[in-house]
Amino acid sequence: MDEKTDRADIAWPLVVSKDHKAPSVFRPEALLREARRQKGLPLVAVPEICVLDPDGDVVRHIKRKGNGRTHEGWACYHTELLAFDLDDVGEVGIVGCAVGAPFAVLVAEQLFASGCRLIVSVTSAGQITPIGPTPYFILIDRAVRDEGTSHHYLPPATFAEAPDSVLLTDAERELLGLTGISVHRGPTWTTDAPYRETEAAIASARDLGALAVEMEAAALYAFANAARRSVICFAHVTNAMAQTEGDFEKGEADGTTATLAVVAAATRAWSASRRRRDFG
């Protein structure tokens, strides 16, 4: 092997030599245009509010209940968008099983290019710092950037911050009104490699204040900050990384009842925040 190509300091850069303000040549709008052409799909906007459901539990629940309908204009090559009616909110779109930072951001880019105005992501997560019996939710206010995708959107930093602190505070206030659902606010650790959560890595994340580990939030927040989009991320802490038997229990209906209540609360906060901004 050529000695020069094996030197880390001149290898293809992950976090250096990037112009984060430069526009991308490849745009989601262009991909969606060609997908619609190939699939013969109409140009129909997706719902303003969309949910990312990496585990797919909510999507499966909606399908079992027969409450969802395939969105006729969703032109993504990789996913299906279901539309359903959420109590006190109205029509909501949901994409299941977009697991991991690159996939979640790919879908998020396409959702916003298709008419979405708010994404709520609810992903299962492993407990890093015990703050109560599982399951519970964390309203993520920042996430450790231990993945690759965020570095394509923002310059290097330890954390990706939630893009709208006022919205986060509004959501926190709304979530306090939920009965029987435990929600905490704080940071998480986003990793690309769940099966490389070593003792040293966990200790480092805990030292940074991380309450849980998940796979999407840092990238979604980096994208949202760079693109000026509204994204709220939740970690549904359901496990302690399977260190004991009986882990990964999510609650009623695989956690979907609580998850939908959390999504509805976050959406109400966003709607109220938008009304204040629109009407001063």
Short mmCIF file of C-alpha atoms in Angstrom, two decimals:
data_model
loop_
_atom_site.label_atom_id
_atom_site.label_comp_id
_atom_site.label_asym_id
_atom_site.label_seq_id
_atom_site.Cartn_x
_atom_site.Cartn_y
_atom_site.Cartn_z
CA MET A 1 0.00 0.00 0.00
CA ASP A 2 1.24 3.49 -0.79
CA GLU A 3 2.47 4.97 2.47
CA LYS A 4 0.86 8.33 1.67
CA THR A 5 -2.62 6.87 1.23
CA ASP A 6 -2.34 5.12 4.60
CA ARG A 7 -1.69 8.27 6.61
CA ALA A 8 -4.70 9.40 8.64
CA ASP A 9 -3.85 13.07 8.28
CA ILE A 10 -4.28 13.02 4.51
CA ALA A 11 -7.09 10.47 4.28
CA TRP A 12 -10.45 11.49 2.86
CA PRO A 13 -11.69 13.99 5.47
CA LEU A 14 -14.79 13.34 7.50
CA VAL A 15 -14.84 16.58 9.45
CA VAL A 16 -12.32 18.89 7.75
CA SER A 17 -12.11 20.75 4.43
CA LYS A 18 -15.88 21.07 4.14
CA ASP A 19 -17.69 24.20 3.01
CA HIS A 20 -20.88 23.91 5.06
CA LYS A 21 -22.45 26.93 3.39
CA ALA A 22 -22.00 25.63 -0.16
CA PRO A 23 -25.19 24.36 -1.83
CA SER A 24 -25.44 20.68 -2.67
CA VAL A 25 -25.46 19.62 -6.30
CA PHE A 26 -27.84 16.77 -5.53
CA ARG A 27 -31.11 18.06 -4.06
CA PRO A 28 -34.11 16.16 -2.62
CA GLU A 29 -36.46 18.13 -4.85
CA ALA A 30 -34.70 16.78 -7.93
CA LEU A 31 -34.81 13.18 -6.74
CA LEU A 32 -38.50 13.47 -5.86
CA ARG A 33 -39.24 14.98 -9.29
CA GLU A 34 -37.71 11.99 -11.05
CA ALA A 35 -39.32 9.50 -8.68
CA ARG A 36 -42.75 11.00 -9.38
CA ARG A 37 -42.07 10.79 -13.09
CA GLN A 38 -40.99 7.17 -12.94
CA LYS A 39 -43.79 6.08 -10.62
CA GLY A 40 -46.51 8.21 -12.19
CA LEU A 41 -47.29 9.90 -8.88
CA PRO A 42 -49.23 13.15 -8.50
CA LEU A 43 -47.66 16.28 -7.02
CA VAL A 44 -49.44 16.22 -3.65
CA ALA A 45 -48.00 17.79 -0.51
CA VAL A 46 -47.40 15.60 2.51
CA PRO A 47 -49.02 16.57 5.84
CA GLU A 48 -47.49 19.59 7.58
CA ILE A 49 -46.68 17.43 10.60
CA CYS A 50 -44.73 14.21 10.11
CA VAL A 51 -43.34 11.61 12.50
CA LEU A 52 -40.22 9.50 12.22
CA ASP A 53 -40.78 6.12 13.86
CA PRO A 54 -37.46 4.25 13.64
CA ASP A 55 -38.71 1.16 15.47
CA GLY A 56 -41.85 0.96 13.33
CA ASP A 57 -44.11 0.16 16.30
CA VAL A 58 -46.45 3.08 15.71
CA VAL A 59 -46.71 2.31 12.00
CA ARG A 60 -47.55 -1.33 12.72
CA HIS A 61 -50.13 -0.27 15.30
CA ILE A 62 -51.81 2.10 12.85
CA LYS A 63 -51.91 -0.61 10.19
CA ARG A 64 -53.36 -3.19 12.61
CA LYS A 65 -56.10 -0.74 13.57
CA GLY A 66 -56.78 0.10 9.92
CA ASN A 67 -56.43 3.81 10.68
CA GLY A 68 -53.75 4.71 8.17
CA ARG A 69 -53.79 5.40 4.47
CA THR A 70 -50.85 5.37 2.07
CA HIS A 71 -50.04 8.90 1.01
CA GLU A 72 -50.55 9.11 -2.74
CA GLY A 73 -47.88 11.73 -3.41
CA TRP A 74 -44.96 10.41 -1.34
CA ALA A 75 -42.23 9.76 -3.91
CA CYS A 76 -39.46 8.35 -1.72
CA TYR A 77 -37.73 5.30 -3.21
CA HIS A 78 -37.05 3.74 0.18
CA THR A 79 -40.06 4.28 2.43
CA GLU A 80 -43.83 4.40 2.70
CA LEU A 81 -45.61 7.40 4.18
CA LEU A 82 -48.82 6.68 6.04
CA ALA A 83 -51.28 9.46 6.78
CA PHE A 84 -53.55 9.16 9.81
CA ASP A 85 -55.69 11.36 12.05
CA LEU A 86 -54.22 12.16 15.46
CA ASP A 87 -56.56 13.30 18.21
CA ASP A 88 -56.56 17.08 18.77
CA VAL A 89 -54.04 17.52 15.94
CA GLY A 90 -55.55 16.44 12.62
CA GLU A 91 -53.78 14.72 9.75
CA VAL A 92 -50.25 13.52 10.45
CA GLY A 93 -47.80 11.63 8.27
CA ILE A 94 -45.54 8.90 9.59
CA VAL A 95 -42.53 7.00 8.21
CA GLY A 96 -41.40 3.83 9.92
CA CYS A 97 -38.05 2.08 10.24
CA ALA A 98 -35.81 4.94 9.08
CA VAL A 99 -33.10 3.80 11.49
CA GLY A 100 -29.81 5.64 11.93
CA ALA A 101 -28.54 9.13 11.21
CA PRO A 102 -28.05 8.95 7.40
CA PHE A 103 -31.44 7.34 6.73
CA ALA A 104 -33.32 9.63 9.12
CA VAL A 105 -31.87 12.78 7.56
CA LEU A 106 -32.41 11.50 4.01
CA VAL A 107 -36.11 11.04 4.82
CA ALA A 108 -36.28 14.35 6.68
CA GLU A 109 -34.82 16.23 3.71
CA GLN A 110 -37.42 14.68 1.43
CA LEU A 111 -40.31 15.31 3.82
CA PHE A 112 -39.53 19.01 4.06
CA ALA A 113 -39.08 19.20 0.30
CA SER A 114 -42.56 17.65 0.00
CA GLY A 115 -44.43 20.14 2.17
CA CYS A 116 -43.72 19.07 5.76
CA ARG A 117 -43.22 21.88 8.30
CA LEU A 118 -42.53 19.93 11.51
CA ILE A 119 -40.88 16.58 12.13
CA VAL A 120 -41.23 14.79 15.45
CA SER A 121 -38.80 11.89 15.86
CA VAL A 122 -39.40 9.31 18.59
CA THR A 123 -36.71 6.64 18.78
CA SER A 124 -36.09 3.90 21.31
CA ALA A 125 -32.97 4.47 23.38
CA GLY A 126 -30.68 2.82 25.89
CA GLN A 127 -30.30 4.19 29.38
CA ILE A 128 -26.93 5.85 30.05
CA THR A 129 -27.70 7.78 33.22
CA PRO A 130 -30.48 6.23 35.35
CA ILE A 131 -33.18 8.81 36.14
CA GLY A 132 -36.08 6.47 36.81
CA PRO A 133 -37.63 3.13 35.93
CA THR A 134 -38.03 2.46 32.22
CA PRO A 135 -39.87 3.18 30.03
CA TYR A 136 -39.77 6.98 29.97
CA PHE A 137 -39.18 9.70 27.39
CA ILE A 138 -36.43 12.27 27.04
CA LEU A 139 -37.13 15.53 25.26
CA ILE A 140 -33.72 15.89 23.64
CA ASP A 141 -32.26 19.39 23.92
CA ARG A 142 -28.85 18.47 22.46
CA ALA A 143 -27.06 15.34 21.30
CA VAL A 144 -23.43 14.23 21.26
CA ARG A 145 -22.28 14.04 17.64
CA ASP A 146 -20.74 10.57 17.60
CA GLU A 147 -21.95 9.88 14.04
CA GLY A 148 -20.98 11.01 10.58
CA THR A 149 -24.01 12.72 9.08
CA SER A 150 -24.07 15.84 11.26
CA HIS A 151 -20.55 16.77 10.16
CA HIS A 152 -21.78 17.29 6.61
CA TYR A 153 -24.24 19.94 7.84
CA LEU A 154 -22.38 21.80 10.60
CA PRO A 155 -18.74 22.44 11.53
CA PRO A 156 -17.22 20.15 14.18
CA ALA A 157 -18.57 20.49 17.74
CA THR A 158 -19.31 18.14 20.58
CA PHE A 159 -23.07 18.65 20.52
CA ALA A 160 -25.82 19.34 18.03
CA GLU A 161 -28.33 21.64 19.70
CA ALA A 162 -32.08 21.59 19.23
CA PRO A 163 -32.80 24.25 16.59
CA ASP A 164 -35.48 26.17 18.54
CA SER A 165 -35.04 26.57 22.30
CA VAL A 166 -38.33 28.45 22.68
CA LEU A 167 -40.22 25.63 20.98
CA LEU A 168 -38.45 23.12 23.21
CA THR A 169 -39.56 25.03 26.32
CA ASP A 170 -43.12 25.23 25.00
CA ALA A 171 -43.08 21.50 24.32
CA GLU A 172 -41.73 20.76 27.79
CA ARG A 173 -44.58 22.76 29.33
CA GLU A 174 -47.15 20.94 27.20
CA LEU A 175 -45.67 17.55 28.08
CA LEU A 176 -46.04 18.23 31.80
CA GLY A 177 -49.78 17.95 31.31
CA LEU A 178 -49.63 14.31 30.20
CA THR A 179 -51.01 11.80 32.69
CA GLY A 180 -49.03 8.69 33.50
CA ILE A 181 -46.21 9.48 31.04
CA SER A 182 -42.78 10.35 32.39
CA VAL A 183 -40.85 12.89 30.30
CA HIS A 184 -37.46 14.38 31.15
CA ARG A 185 -35.47 17.01 29.27
CA GLY A 186 -31.78 16.61 28.56
CA PRO A 187 -28.95 15.48 26.27
CA THR A 188 -28.39 12.15 24.54
CA TRP A 189 -25.52 10.44 22.77
CA THR A 190 -26.04 9.68 19.07
CA THR A 191 -23.99 6.78 17.75
CA ASP A 192 -23.68 5.06 14.39
CA ALA A 193 -22.53 1.80 15.97
CA PRO A 194 -24.89 0.43 18.64
CA TYR A 195 -22.87 -2.73 19.06
CA ARG A 196 -19.74 -0.70 19.85
CA GLU A 197 -21.16 0.87 22.99
CA THR A 198 -18.11 -0.03 25.07
CA GLU A 199 -17.70 0.72 28.76
CA ALA A 200 -15.27 3.54 27.95
CA ALA A 201 -17.60 5.05 25.35
CA ILE A 202 -20.55 4.90 27.74
CA ALA A 203 -18.49 6.53 30.49
CA SER A 204 -17.42 9.31 28.13
CA ALA A 205 -21.02 9.97 27.10
CA ARG A 206 -22.12 9.98 30.72
CA ASP A 207 -19.37 12.48 31.57
CA LEU A 208 -20.83 14.77 28.91
CA GLY A 209 -24.21 14.54 30.62
CA ALA A 210 -25.90 12.13 28.21
CA LEU A 211 -28.98 10.50 29.67
CA ALA A 212 -29.44 7.92 26.91
CA VAL A 213 -27.99 6.60 23.66
CA GLU A 214 -29.83 6.65 20.32
CA MET A 215 -29.01 6.80 16.62
CA GLU A 216 -30.63 9.84 14.98
CA ALA A 217 -30.97 13.02 17.06
CA ALA A 218 -27.57 14.68 16.49
CA ALA A 219 -27.90 14.38 12.73
CA LEU A 220 -31.52 15.55 12.67
CA TYR A 221 -30.69 18.58 14.80
CA ALA A 222 -27.63 19.44 12.71
CA PHE A 223 -29.73 19.26 9.55
CA ALA A 224 -32.51 21.32 11.16
CA ASN A 225 -30.08 24.04 12.22
CA ALA A 226 -28.38 24.18 8.83
CA ALA A 227 -31.63 24.15 6.86
CA ARG A 228 -33.68 26.18 9.36
CA ARG A 229 -36.30 23.51 9.80
CA SER A 230 -38.50 22.57 12.78
CA VAL A 231 -37.49 19.24 14.30
CA ILE A 232 -38.16 17.88 17.79
CA CYS A 233 -36.47 14.66 18.88
CA PHE A 234 -37.49 12.32 21.68
CA ALA A 235 -35.69 9.31 23.08
CA HIS A 236 -38.00 6.59 24.37
CA VAL A 237 -35.79 4.98 26.99
CA THR A 238 -36.85 1.35 27.04
CA ASN A 239 -33.73 -0.56 27.98
CA ALA A 240 -30.37 -0.72 29.69
CA MET A 241 -28.75 -2.27 26.62
CA ALA A 242 -30.10 -5.74 27.46
CA GLN A 243 -27.78 -6.21 30.43
CA THR A 244 -30.52 -8.18 32.16
CA GLU A 245 -33.43 -10.29 30.94
CA GLY A 246 -36.82 -8.66 30.57
CA ASP A 247 -35.44 -5.52 28.93
CA PHE A 248 -36.94 -3.51 26.03
CA GLU A 249 -40.48 -3.37 27.42
CA LYS A 250 -42.21 -0.27 26.02
CA GLY A 251 -45.57 -0.28 27.76
CA GLU A 252 -49.13 -0.43 26.47
CA ALA A 253 -49.46 -1.40 22.78
CA ASP A 254 -45.66 -1.54 22.39
CA GLY A 255 -45.48 2.02 23.66
CA THR A 256 -47.61 3.47 20.89
CA THR A 257 -50.26 4.97 23.18
CA ALA A 258 -47.65 6.98 25.07
CA THR A 259 -45.69 7.82 21.91
CA LEU A 260 -48.74 9.27 20.16
CA ALA A 261 -49.57 11.32 23.26
CA VAL A 262 -46.03 12.73 23.24
CA VAL A 263 -46.25 13.52 19.52
CA ALA A 264 -49.59 15.27 20.02
CA ALA A 265 -48.22 17.37 22.88
CA ALA A 266 -45.16 18.42 20.88
CA THR A 267 -47.35 19.30 17.93
CA ARG A 268 -49.68 21.43 20.06
CA ALA A 269 -46.66 23.33 21.34
CA TRP A 270 -45.40 23.91 17.79
CA SER A 271 -48.82 25.09 16.60
CA ALA A 272 -49.12 27.53 19.50
CA SER A 273 -45.57 28.80 18.89
CA ARG A 274 -46.30 29.32 15.20
CA ARG A 275 -49.50 31.25 15.98
CA ARG A 276 -47.60 33.57 18.31
CA ARG A 277 -44.96 34.24 15.65
CA ASP A 278 -47.52 34.74 12.90
CA PHE A 279 -49.72 37.15 14.87
CA GLY A 280 -47.19 38.66 17.22
#
